Every structure is written in C-alpha cells, then in structure tokens.
Amino acid sequence: MTRLIVWRHGNTDWNAAGRVQGQVDVPLNELGRDQARTAAPLLAALRPDVVVASDLRRAADTAAALAQLTGQPVRPDSRLRERYFGQWQGLALTDAAARFPTEHARWRAGDPDPGAGIESLDDLGKRVGEALLAAAELADGGTVVVATHGGAARQGVGHLLDWDHSVLRSVGSLANCHWTELRHNDVRGWHLRAHNVGPITRPAQPEPV
C-alpha cells in the first residue's frame, strides 16, 4: 500500500494580508518557518521514502524543514505550483473583488472557470493530479510527502479521488502546514484516510487563496 501525504506550505506575509499569491514566488514568513519546523518531526515519524515539492519557495522551504530531519533530498516539480490566478495575482482579494466583480462573484459561487485569466479547476486538478501520481510512483508501496499549496492540494487530491467540484467545495481548506493523507492499493485504488492534519500552532489570519 502506498501512502501519499499532501502537505500545504507554511504561512506567508501575503497569506496574512489576504493578497492573492497564485504562482507569485512569495517566501515563508517567520510564522511559516516556525510552522514548518513544528510539523516536520511529525512527518519525519512517518519515515517518508520520498519528498517532493512545488518549486515555489514557500513550498520548497517547507519541504526543506522535513528534508533536514530525514536526509531525503527535495525533488522539485513545477506542476505542483498553486493555481494561476491571472489578473488577480498580487492584488488584495478585496481589490480583486472591486476590480473584477463579475469574475469574483463567479469564483465565490464555485464556477470552475471564472475568467480574469484564472486557471480553470479542471486544468489545475489534472496538472497537480499528474504530479501527485508521478510522486507516488517514486516509492510504490512506501510513503511519499508532497509539499504544495492550498488550492493545488484540494484539486489534485480531488483528481485522484475522482471527486466532482461540488464535492470538493464541501471539503474544508487545508490550514498552513497541515496535510491530507491518501492511500492506494490494487483493490480500492486511491482513498482518503485523513484531512487537515497537523500541529497546533499560533494562529494566523485566515486566507482564501
């Protein structure tokens, strides 16, 4: 049985400020680095065979905290990047709502392709799902930890589980430095074992994207 841990990166200043990160390469802040260092021993106890990460710094540096404990190299995969948010990237979410009211309303309603140059959920799920499958194949029957992003994690996991967008909207978002655990065997295929697992850390501002 293969165990796949899909781990969201630690907090950033843009998370705290409610700015849309998307694929902008924003680093971890002090809180995010603390979160990664706190979560890393819990994941190291699972004895991962492989560690893979998005090539954006906030995910790569989160994975590095685990790699320091396990000795495993961090394997980068650009397919694990966050959803591309087009014209919204770098804007405060409130500004995006003001400048793109129609697209923002569609996004809030769960439209999988809301416009404004935002990557569709179908494209995101396929891209990240393919990366997750490739990571799992690196340790068939073992444990793989993949450090990625909140939206990317949700859609990638949904792709593996073959869940519809409406189902995914009912699943809570991953907190910073929390993870989803999937397992795979030849009888059941991919199945969910745990979601939003992680250490209790000092609170951060809620952040939607």
mmCIF file of C-alpha atoms in Angstrom, residues 58-131:
data_model
loop_
_atom_site.group_PDB
_atom_site.id
_atom_site.type_symbol
_atom_site.label_atom_id
_atom_site.label_comp_id
_atom_site.label_asym_id
_atom_site.label_seq_id
_atom_site.Cartn_x
_atom_site.Cartn_y
_atom_site.Cartn_z
ATOM 1 C CA ARG A 58 7.094 28.738 0.185
ATOM 2 C CA ALA A 59 6.559 25.054 -0.595
ATOM 3 C CA ALA A 60 10.194 24.171 -1.277
ATOM 4 C CA ASP A 61 11.353 25.742 2.002
ATOM 5 C CA THR A 62 8.558 23.973 3.890
ATOM 6 C CA ALA A 63 9.766 20.659 2.436
ATOM 7 C CA ALA A 64 13.364 21.553 3.318
ATOM 8 C CA ALA A 65 12.473 21.521 7.027
ATOM 9 C CA LEU A 66 11.454 17.874 6.646
ATOM 10 C CA ALA A 67 14.443 17.016 4.480
ATOM 11 C CA GLN A 68 16.791 18.276 7.199
ATOM 12 C CA LEU A 69 15.405 15.619 9.536
ATOM 13 C CA THR A 70 15.119 12.716 7.112
ATOM 14 C CA GLY A 71 18.148 13.249 4.888
ATOM 15 C CA GLN A 72 15.915 12.847 1.861
ATOM 16 C CA PRO A 73 16.541 15.289 -0.999
ATOM 17 C CA VAL A 74 13.648 17.535 -2.010
ATOM 18 C CA ARG A 75 12.623 16.766 -5.576
ATOM 19 C CA PRO A 76 11.098 19.837 -7.287
ATOM 20 C CA ASP A 77 8.105 19.587 -9.603
ATOM 21 C CA SER A 78 6.699 22.763 -11.154
ATOM 22 C CA ARG A 79 3.362 21.002 -11.795
ATOM 23 C CA LEU A 80 2.720 21.304 -8.042
ATOM 24 C CA ARG A 81 2.526 25.100 -8.208
ATOM 25 C CA GLU A 82 -0.566 26.875 -6.933
ATOM 26 C CA ARG A 83 -3.444 27.750 -9.225
ATOM 27 C CA TYR A 84 -2.558 30.545 -11.643
ATOM 28 C CA PHE A 85 -4.748 33.487 -10.701
ATOM 29 C CA GLY A 86 -4.221 35.591 -13.818
ATOM 30 C CA GLN A 87 -5.067 39.261 -13.367
ATOM 31 C CA TRP A 88 -5.708 38.812 -9.647
ATOM 32 C CA GLN A 89 -2.173 37.820 -8.705
ATOM 33 C CA GLY A 90 -0.616 40.316 -6.297
ATOM 34 C CA LEU A 91 -3.923 42.039 -5.542
ATOM 35 C CA ALA A 92 -5.622 42.118 -2.177
ATOM 36 C CA LEU A 93 -8.678 39.920 -2.508
ATOM 37 C CA THR A 94 -10.859 42.920 -1.678
ATOM 38 C CA ASP A 95 -9.294 44.825 -4.596
ATOM 39 C CA ALA A 96 -9.834 41.854 -6.908
ATOM 40 C CA ALA A 97 -13.499 41.855 -5.903
ATOM 41 C CA ALA A 98 -13.788 45.577 -6.640
ATOM 42 C CA ARG A 99 -11.959 45.484 -9.969
ATOM 43 C CA PHE A 100 -13.426 42.203 -11.230
ATOM 44 C CA PRO A 101 -16.882 41.984 -9.620
ATOM 45 C CA THR A 102 -18.372 39.570 -12.160
ATOM 46 C CA GLU A 103 -15.430 37.193 -12.079
ATOM 47 C CA HIS A 104 -15.198 37.440 -8.298
ATOM 48 C CA ALA A 105 -18.878 36.554 -7.934
ATOM 49 C CA ARG A 106 -18.389 33.560 -10.224
ATOM 50 C CA TRP A 107 -15.321 32.458 -8.248
ATOM 51 C CA ARG A 108 -17.159 32.785 -4.923
ATOM 52 C CA ALA A 109 -20.025 30.734 -6.345
ATOM 53 C CA GLY A 110 -17.637 27.933 -7.260
ATOM 54 C CA ASP A 111 -17.511 28.465 -11.021
ATOM 55 C CA PRO A 112 -14.630 26.213 -12.150
ATOM 56 C CA ASP A 113 -13.598 28.700 -14.858
ATOM 57 C CA PRO A 114 -14.425 32.213 -13.569
ATOM 58 C CA GLY A 115 -12.428 34.289 -16.066
ATOM 59 C CA ALA A 116 -9.873 37.086 -15.475
ATOM 60 C CA GLY A 117 -7.179 34.727 -16.750
ATOM 61 C CA ILE A 118 -7.600 32.390 -13.774
ATOM 62 C CA GLU A 119 -6.633 28.765 -14.404
ATOM 63 C CA SER A 120 -9.670 26.502 -14.574
ATOM 64 C CA LEU A 121 -10.200 23.966 -11.802
ATOM 65 C CA ASP A 122 -10.199 21.152 -14.355
ATOM 66 C CA ASP A 123 -6.779 22.182 -15.645
ATOM 67 C CA LEU A 124 -5.466 22.656 -12.113
ATOM 68 C CA GLY A 125 -6.714 19.272 -10.935
ATOM 69 C CA LYS A 126 -5.253 17.466 -13.930
ATOM 70 C CA ARG A 127 -1.885 19.227 -13.613
ATOM 71 C CA VAL A 128 -1.465 18.610 -9.889
ATOM 72 C CA GLY A 129 -3.034 15.153 -10.047
ATOM 73 C CA GLU A 130 -0.459 14.073 -12.608
ATOM 74 C CA ALA A 131 2.323 15.370 -10.362
#
